[in-house]
Amino acid sequence: MASSTRTSARLAPYGFLTPAIVLFGLFFALPIGYAVYLSLHSLQVKGLGLGRNARAEVWVGLDNYVAALTDPELLAGTGRVLRYGAMLVPTMLGLALLFALLLDLPRSRFRAVSRLAIFLPYAVPGIIATLLWGFLYLPSVSPAYFLLRHAGWNGPDLLQGSGLFLALTNIAVWGGTGFNMIVIYTALRAVPPELYESARLDG
């Protein structure tokens, strides 16, 4: 009896881990393995590609990787991603830190309402946010462009060139600042007040 109890105690953690391991394998490890398999093969099409045997997977080894790494568009795309990240990450985290510090001040008012107002854009579904910003960026329907035209100014083109980076960065900052603010603010609130008091006493 004691031996079976010890065996059950040793096997219990694996029983709790089994669902997570199964889900991890089905939805994470297996798709990655299949993607690696596909990357080592190429689809060969015969004739018009019609018929039962018109398409076949052919082993090509690392040829797909060589073609991708030698493509000049890869370097250009990497540069665009780095440029977007350099614009997005410091701006979003800087604003999130600023808002969190302001809300953590002892004399700050309307904390609950302010937290909700800053976090609300993160809760907006992506489709609605896309429609909203698409409406604001189109010069023909945007109220901002309408006001600029009546003031005699030409609005910036945010749908191509460098303006596109600003438009995408603005959308990401608008949607992600609230979430990061909540994370930083929660960490600040977890600091014991005694530490702040001792820091003030120590100068």
CSV table of N, CA, C and O in Angstrom, one decimal, residues 94-186:
chain,number,residue,atom,x,y,z
A,94,GLY,N,8.6,54.5,-23.3
A,94,GLY,CA,8.8,55.8,-22.6
A,94,GLY,C,7.5,56.4,-22.1
A,94,GLY,O,7.4,56.9,-21.0
A,95,LEU,N,6.5,56.3,-23.0
A,95,LEU,CA,5.2,56.9,-22.6
A,95,LEU,C,4.5,56.0,-21.5
A,95,LEU,O,3.9,56.5,-20.6
A,96,ALA,N,4.7,54.7,-21.6
A,96,ALA,CA,4.1,53.8,-20.6
A,96,ALA,C,4.8,54.1,-19.2
A,96,ALA,O,4.1,54.1,-18.2
A,97,LEU,N,6.1,54.3,-19.2
A,97,LEU,CA,6.8,54.6,-18.0
A,97,LEU,C,6.4,55.9,-17.4
A,97,LEU,O,6.2,56.1,-16.2
A,98,LEU,N,6.2,56.9,-18.3
A,98,LEU,CA,5.8,58.2,-17.9
A,98,LEU,C,4.4,58.2,-17.2
A,98,LEU,O,4.2,58.7,-16.1
A,99,PHE,N,3.5,57.5,-17.9
A,99,PHE,CA,2.1,57.4,-17.4
A,99,PHE,C,2.1,56.7,-16.0
A,99,PHE,O,1.4,57.0,-15.1
A,100,ALA,N,2.9,55.6,-16.0
A,100,ALA,CA,2.9,54.8,-14.7
A,100,ALA,C,3.5,55.6,-13.6
A,100,ALA,O,2.9,55.6,-12.4
A,101,LEU,N,4.5,56.4,-13.8
A,101,LEU,CA,5.1,57.2,-12.8
A,101,LEU,C,4.1,58.3,-12.3
A,101,LEU,O,4.0,58.6,-11.2
A,102,LEU,N,3.4,58.9,-13.3
A,102,LEU,CA,2.4,59.9,-12.9
A,102,LEU,C,1.3,59.4,-12.1
A,102,LEU,O,0.8,60.0,-11.2
A,103,LEU,N,0.8,58.2,-12.5
A,103,LEU,CA,-0.3,57.6,-11.7
A,103,LEU,C,0.2,57.1,-10.3
A,103,LEU,O,-0.6,57.0,-9.4
A,104,ASP,N,1.5,56.8,-10.2
A,104,ASP,CA,2.0,56.3,-8.9
A,104,ASP,C,2.3,57.5,-7.9
A,104,ASP,O,2.6,57.2,-6.8
A,105,LEU,N,2.2,58.7,-8.4
A,105,LEU,CA,2.4,59.8,-7.5
A,105,LEU,C,1.4,59.9,-6.4
A,105,LEU,O,0.2,59.6,-6.6
A,106,PRO,N,1.8,60.2,-5.2
A,106,PRO,CA,0.9,60.2,-4.0
A,106,PRO,C,-0.3,61.2,-4.2
A,106,PRO,O,-1.4,60.9,-3.8
A,107,ARG,N,0.0,62.3,-4.9
A,107,ARG,CA,-1.1,63.3,-5.1
A,107,ARG,C,-1.9,63.2,-6.3
A,107,ARG,O,-2.7,64.1,-6.6
A,108,SER,N,-1.7,62.1,-7.1
A,108,SER,CA,-2.4,62.0,-8.4
A,108,SER,C,-3.9,61.7,-8.1
A,108,SER,O,-4.2,61.0,-7.2
A,109,ARG,N,-4.7,62.4,-8.9
A,109,ARG,CA,-6.2,62.2,-8.8
A,109,ARG,C,-6.8,61.4,-9.9
A,109,ARG,O,-6.1,61.2,-11.0
A,110,PHE,N,-7.9,60.9,-9.6
A,110,PHE,CA,-8.7,60.1,-10.6
A,110,PHE,C,-7.8,59.0,-11.2
A,110,PHE,O,-7.7,58.8,-12.4
A,111,ARG,N,-7.2,58.2,-10.3
A,111,ARG,CA,-6.3,57.1,-10.8
A,111,ARG,C,-7.1,56.1,-11.6
A,111,ARG,O,-6.6,55.6,-12.6
A,112,ALA,N,-8.2,55.7,-11.1
A,112,ALA,CA,-9.0,54.6,-11.7
A,112,ALA,C,-9.4,55.0,-13.1
A,112,ALA,O,-9.3,54.3,-14.1
A,113,VAL,N,-10.0,56.2,-13.2
A,113,VAL,CA,-10.4,56.7,-14.5
A,113,VAL,C,-9.2,56.9,-15.5
A,113,VAL,O,-9.3,56.5,-16.7
A,114,SER,N,-8.1,57.4,-15.0
A,114,SER,CA,-7.0,57.6,-15.8
A,114,SER,C,-6.4,56.3,-16.3
A,114,SER,O,-6.0,56.1,-17.5
A,115,ARG,N,-6.3,55.3,-15.4
A,115,ARG,CA,-5.9,53.9,-15.8
A,115,ARG,C,-6.7,53.4,-16.9
A,115,ARG,O,-6.3,52.8,-17.9
A,116,LEU,N,-8.0,53.5,-16.7
A,116,LEU,CA,-9.0,53.0,-17.7
A,116,LEU,C,-8.8,53.7,-19.0
A,116,LEU,O,-8.9,53.0,-20.1
A,117,ALA,N,-8.7,55.0,-19.0
A,117,ALA,CA,-8.6,55.8,-20.3
A,117,ALA,C,-7.3,55.4,-21.0
A,117,ALA,O,-7.3,55.3,-22.3
A,118,ILE,N,-6.2,55.2,-20.3
A,118,ILE,CA,-5.0,54.9,-21.0
A,118,ILE,C,-5.0,53.4,-21.5
A,118,ILE,O,-4.4,53.1,-22.5
A,119,PHE,N,-5.6,52.5,-20.7
A,119,PHE,CA,-5.6,51.1,-21.1
A,119,PHE,C,-6.7,50.8,-22.2
A,119,PHE,O,-6.5,49.8,-22.9
A,120,LEU,N,-7.7,51.6,-22.3
A,120,LEU,CA,-8.8,51.4,-23.2
A,120,LEU,C,-8.4,51.1,-24.6
A,120,LEU,O,-9.0,50.1,-25.2
A,121,PRO,N,-7.5,51.8,-25.2
A,121,PRO,CA,-7.1,51.5,-26.6
A,121,PRO,C,-6.6,50.0,-26.8
A,121,PRO,O,-6.8,49.4,-27.9
A,122,TYR,N,-5.9,49.5,-25.8
A,122,TYR,CA,-5.5,48.1,-25.9
A,122,TYR,C,-6.6,47.1,-25.9
A,122,TYR,O,-6.5,46.1,-26.6
A,123,ALA,N,-7.8,47.5,-25.3
A,123,ALA,CA,-8.9,46.6,-25.3
A,123,ALA,C,-9.8,46.7,-26.6
A,123,ALA,O,-10.7,45.9,-26.8
A,124,VAL,N,-9.5,47.6,-27.4
A,124,VAL,CA,-10.2,47.8,-28.7
A,124,VAL,C,-9.8,46.7,-29.6
A,124,VAL,O,-8.6,46.5,-29.9
A,125,PRO,N,-10.7,45.9,-30.2
A,125,PRO,CA,-10.3,44.8,-31.2
A,125,PRO,C,-9.5,45.4,-32.3
A,125,PRO,O,-9.7,46.5,-32.8
A,126,GLY,N,-8.7,44.5,-32.9
A,126,GLY,CA,-7.8,45.0,-33.9
A,126,GLY,C,-8.5,45.4,-35.2
A,126,GLY,O,-8.1,46.4,-35.9
A,127,ILE,N,-9.6,44.7,-35.5
A,127,ILE,CA,-10.4,45.1,-36.7
A,127,ILE,C,-11.0,46.5,-36.6
A,127,ILE,O,-10.9,47.3,-37.5
A,128,ILE,N,-11.5,46.8,-35.4
A,128,ILE,CA,-12.1,48.1,-35.2
A,128,ILE,C,-11.0,49.2,-35.2
A,128,ILE,O,-11.2,50.3,-35.8
A,129,ALA,N,-9.9,48.9,-34.6
A,129,ALA,CA,-8.8,49.9,-34.6
A,129,ALA,C,-8.3,50.1,-36.0
A,129,ALA,O,-8.0,51.3,-36.4
A,130,THR,N,-8.2,49.1,-36.8
A,130,THR,CA,-7.8,49.2,-38.2
A,130,THR,C,-8.8,50.1,-39.0
A,130,THR,O,-8.4,51.0,-39.7
A,131,LEU,N,-10.1,49.9,-38.8
A,131,LEU,CA,-11.1,50.7,-39.5
A,131,LEU,C,-11.0,52.2,-39.0
A,131,LEU,O,-11.1,53.1,-39.8
A,132,LEU,N,-10.8,52.3,-37.7
A,132,LEU,CA,-10.7,53.7,-37.1
A,132,LEU,C,-9.6,54.5,-37.7
A,132,LEU,O,-9.7,55.6,-38.2
A,133,TRP,N,-8.4,53.9,-37.7
A,133,TRP,CA,-7.2,54.6,-38.2
A,133,TRP,C,-7.2,54.7,-39.7
A,133,TRP,O,-6.7,55.7,-40.2
A,134,GLY,N,-7.7,53.7,-40.4
A,134,GLY,CA,-7.8,53.8,-41.8
A,134,GLY,C,-8.7,55.0,-42.2
A,134,GLY,O,-8.5,55.7,-43.2
A,135,PHE,N,-9.8,55.2,-41.4
A,135,PHE,CA,-10.7,56.4,-41.7
A,135,PHE,C,-10.0,57.7,-41.4
A,135,PHE,O,-10.1,58.6,-42.1
A,136,LEU,N,-9.1,57.7,-40.4
A,136,LEU,CA,-8.4,59.0,-40.0
A,136,LEU,C,-7.3,59.3,-40.9
A,136,LEU,O,-6.9,60.4,-41.1
A,137,TYR,N,-6.7,58.2,-41.6
A,137,TYR,CA,-5.5,58.4,-42.5
A,137,TYR,C,-5.9,58.7,-43.9
A,137,TYR,O,-5.1,59.2,-44.7
A,138,LEU,N,-7.1,58.4,-44.3
A,138,LEU,CA,-7.5,58.7,-45.7
A,138,LEU,C,-7.9,60.1,-45.9
A,138,LEU,O,-8.8,60.7,-45.2
A,139,PRO,N,-7.2,60.8,-46.7
A,139,PRO,CA,-7.4,62.3,-46.9
A,139,PRO,C,-8.8,62.6,-47.3
A,139,PRO,O,-9.3,63.7,-47.0
A,140,SER,N,-9.5,61.7,-48.1
A,140,SER,CA,-10.8,62.1,-48.6
A,140,SER,C,-11.9,62.0,-47.6
A,140,SER,O,-12.9,62.7,-47.8
A,141,VAL,N,-11.7,61.3,-46.5
A,141,VAL,CA,-12.7,61.2,-45.5
A,141,VAL,C,-12.3,61.6,-44.1
A,141,VAL,O,-13.1,61.7,-43.2
A,142,SER,N,-11.0,61.8,-43.9
A,142,SER,CA,-10.5,62.1,-42.5
A,142,SER,C,-11.0,63.5,-42.1
A,142,SER,O,-10.8,64.5,-42.8
A,143,PRO,N,-11.5,63.7,-40.9
A,143,PRO,CA,-11.9,65.1,-40.4
A,143,PRO,C,-10.6,65.9,-40.2
A,143,PRO,O,-10.7,67.1,-40.3
A,144,ALA,N,-9.5,65.3,-39.8
A,144,ALA,CA,-8.3,66.0,-39.6
A,144,ALA,C,-7.8,66.7,-40.9
A,144,ALA,O,-7.4,67.9,-40.9
A,145,TYR,N,-7.8,65.9,-42.0
A,145,TYR,CA,-7.4,66.5,-43.3
A,145,TYR,C,-8.4,67.5,-43.8
A,145,TYR,O,-8.0,68.5,-44.4
A,146,PHE,N,-9.7,67.3,-43.4
A,146,PHE,CA,-10.7,68.3,-43.8
A,146,PHE,C,-10.4,69.7,-43.1
A,146,PHE,O,-10.5,70.7,-43.8
A,147,LEU,N,-10.1,69.6,-41.8
A,147,LEU,CA,-9.7,70.9,-41.1
A,147,LEU,C,-8.5,71.5,-41.7
A,147,LEU,O,-8.4,72.7,-41.8
A,148,LEU,N,-7.5,70.7,-42.0
A,148,LEU,CA,-6.2,71.2,-42.5
A,148,LEU,C,-6.5,71.9,-43.9
A,148,LEU,O,-5.9,73.0,-44.2
A,149,ARG,N,-7.3,71.3,-44.7
A,149,ARG,CA,-7.6,71.9,-46.0
A,149,ARG,C,-8.3,73.2,-45.9
A,149,ARG,O,-8.0,74.2,-46.6
A,150,HIS,N,-9.2,73.3,-45.0
A,150,HIS,CA,-9.9,74.6,-44.8
A,150,HIS,C,-9.0,75.6,-44.1
A,150,HIS,O,-9.3,76.8,-44.3
A,151,ALA,N,-8.0,75.2,-43.5
A,151,ALA,CA,-7.0,76.2,-42.9
A,151,ALA,C,-6.0,76.6,-43.9
A,151,ALA,O,-5.1,77.4,-43.6
A,152,GLY,N,-6.0,76.0,-45.1
A,152,GLY,CA,-5.1,76.3,-46.2
A,152,GLY,C,-3.8,75.5,-46.1
A,152,GLY,O,-2.8,75.9,-46.7
A,153,TRP,N,-3.7,74.4,-45.4
A,153,TRP,CA,-2.5,73.6,-45.2
A,153,TRP,C,-2.7,72.2,-45.9
A,153,TRP,O,-3.9,71.7,-46.0
A,154,ASN,N,-1.6,71.7,-46.3
A,154,ASN,CA,-1.7,70.3,-46.9
A,154,ASN,C,-1.2,69.3,-45.8
A,154,ASN,O,-0.2,69.5,-45.3
A,155,GLY,N,-2.1,68.3,-45.6
A,155,GLY,CA,-1.7,67.3,-44.6
A,155,GLY,C,-0.7,66.4,-45.1
A,155,GLY,O,-0.5,66.2,-46.3
A,156,PRO,N,0.1,65.8,-44.2
A,156,PRO,CA,1.1,64.8,-44.6
A,156,PRO,C,0.6,63.6,-45.2
A,156,PRO,O,-0.6,63.1,-44.8
A,157,ASP,N,1.3,63.0,-46.1
A,157,ASP,CA,0.9,61.7,-46.7
A,157,ASP,C,1.4,60.6,-45.8
A,157,ASP,O,2.5,60.2,-45.7
A,158,LEU,N,0.4,60.0,-45.1
A,158,LEU,CA,0.8,58.9,-44.1
A,158,LEU,C,0.6,57.5,-44.6
A,158,LEU,O,0.6,56.5,-43.9
A,159,LEU,N,0.3,57.4,-45.9
A,159,LEU,CA,0.1,56.1,-46.5
A,159,LEU,C,1.2,55.6,-47.4
A,159,LEU,O,1.0,54.5,-48.1
A,160,GLN,N,2.3,56.3,-47.5
A,160,GLN,CA,3.4,55.8,-48.3
A,160,GLN,C,4.7,56.6,-47.9
A,160,GLN,O,4.6,57.6,-47.2
A,161,GLY,N,5.8,56.0,-48.3
A,161,GLY,CA,7.1,56.6,-47.9
A,161,GLY,C,7.3,56.6,-46.4
A,161,GLY,O,6.9,55.7,-45.7
A,162,SER,N,8.0,57.6,-46.0
A,162,SER,CA,8.4,57.7,-44.5
A,162,SER,C,7.1,57.9,-43.7
A,162,SER,O,7.1,57.6,-42.5
A,163,GLY,N,6.1,58.5,-44.3
A,163,GLY,CA,4.9,58.8,-43.5
A,163,GLY,C,4.2,57.5,-43.1
A,163,GLY,O,3.6,57.4,-42.0
A,164,LEU,N,4.4,56.4,-43.8
A,164,LEU,CA,3.9,55.1,-43.5
A,164,LEU,C,4.4,54.6,-42.2
A,164,LEU,O,3.7,54.0,-41.4
A,165,PHE,N,5.8,54.8,-42.0
A,165,PHE,CA,6.4,54.4,-40.7
A,165,PHE,C,5.8,55.1,-39.5
A,165,PHE,O,5.5,54.5,-38.5
A,166,LEU,N,5.5,56.4,-39.7
A,166,LEU,CA,4.9,57.2,-38.6
A,166,LEU,C,3.5,56.7,-38.4
A,166,LEU,O,3.1,56.6,-37.2
A,167,ALA,N,2.8,56.4,-39.4
A,167,ALA,CA,1.4,55.9,-39.3
A,167,ALA,C,1.3,54.6,-38.5
A,167,ALA,O,0.5,54.4,-37.6
A,168,LEU,N,2.2,53.7,-38.9
A,168,LEU,CA,2.2,52.3,-38.3
A,168,LEU,C,2.6,52.4,-36.8
A,168,LEU,O,2.1,51.8,-35.9
A,169,THR,N,3.7,53.3,-36.6
A,169,THR,CA,4.2,53.5,-35.2
A,169,THR,C,3.1,54.1,-34.4
A,169,THR,O,2.9,53.7,-33.2
A,170,ASN,N,2.4,55.0,-34.9
A,170,ASN,CA,1.3,55.7,-34.1
A,170,ASN,C,0.2,54.7,-33.7
A,170,ASN,O,-0.2,54.7,-32.5
A,171,ILE,N,-0.1,53.8,-34.6
A,171,ILE,CA,-1.2,52.8,-34.3
A,171,ILE,C,-0.7,51.9,-33.2
A,171,ILE,O,-1.4,51.5,-32.2
A,172,ALA,N,0.6,51.4,-33.3
A,172,ALA,CA,1.1,50.5,-32.3
A,172,ALA,C,1.3,51.1,-31.0
A,172,ALA,O,1.0,50.5,-29.9
A,173,VAL,N,1.7,52.4,-31.0
A,173,VAL,CA,1.9,53.1,-29.7
A,173,VAL,C,0.5,53.3,-29.0
A,173,VAL,O,0.3,53.2,-27.8
A,174,TRP,N,-0.5,53.7,-29.9
A,174,TRP,CA,-1.8,53.9,-29.3
A,174,TRP,C,-2.4,52.7,-28.7
A,174,TRP,O,-3.1,52.7,-27.7
A,175,GLY,N,-2.1,51.5,-29.3
A,175,GLY,CA,-2.7,50.3,-28.9
A,175,GLY,C,-1.9,49.6,-27.8
A,175,GLY,O,-2.5,48.8,-27.0
A,176,GLY,N,-0.6,49.8,-27.7
A,176,GLY,CA,0.2,49.0,-26.8
A,176,GLY,C,0.7,49.8,-25.5
A,176,GLY,O,1.1,49.1,-24.6
A,177,THR,N,0.6,51.1,-25.5
A,177,THR,CA,1.1,51.9,-24.4
A,177,THR,C,0.3,51.5,-23.1
A,177,THR,O,0.9,51.4,-22.0
A,178,GLY,N,-1.0,51.4,-23.2
A,178,GLY,CA,-1.8,51.1,-22.0
A,178,GLY,C,-1.5,49.8,-21.4
A,178,GLY,O,-1.4,49.7,-20.1
A,179,PHE,N,-1.2,48.8,-22.2
A,179,PHE,CA,-0.9,47.5,-21.6
A,179,PHE,C,0.5,47.6,-20.8
A,179,PHE,O,0.6,47.1,-19.7
A,180,ASN,N,1.4,48.2,-21.5
A,180,ASN,CA,2.8,48.3,-20.8
A,180,ASN,C,2.7,49.2,-19.6
A,180,ASN,O,3.4,49.0,-18.6
A,181,MET,N,1.8,50.2,-19.7
A,181,MET,CA,1.7,51.1,-18.5
A,181,MET,C,1.1,50.3,-17.3
A,181,MET,O,1.6,50.5,-16.2
A,182,ILE,N,0.1,49.4,-17.6
A,182,ILE,CA,-0.4,48.6,-16.5
A,182,ILE,C,0.6,47.7,-15.9
A,182,ILE,O,0.7,47.6,-14.6
A,183,VAL,N,1.5,47.1,-16.7
A,183,VAL,CA,2.5,46.2,-16.2
A,183,VAL,C,3.5,47.0,-15.3
A,183,VAL,O,3.9,46.6,-14.2
A,184,ILE,N,4.0,48.2,-15.8
A,184,ILE,CA,4.9,49.0,-15.0
A,184,ILE,C,4.3,49.5,-13.8
A,184,ILE,O,4.9,49.5,-12.7
A,185,TYR,N,3.0,50.0,-13.9
A,185,TYR,CA,2.3,50.5,-12.7
A,185,TYR,C,2.1,49.5,-11.7
A,185,TYR,O,2.3,49.7,-10.5
A,186,THR,N,1.8,48.2,-12.1
A,186,THR,CA,1.6,47.1,-11.1
A,186,THR,C,2.9,46.9,-10.4
A,186,THR,O,2.9,46.6,-9.2
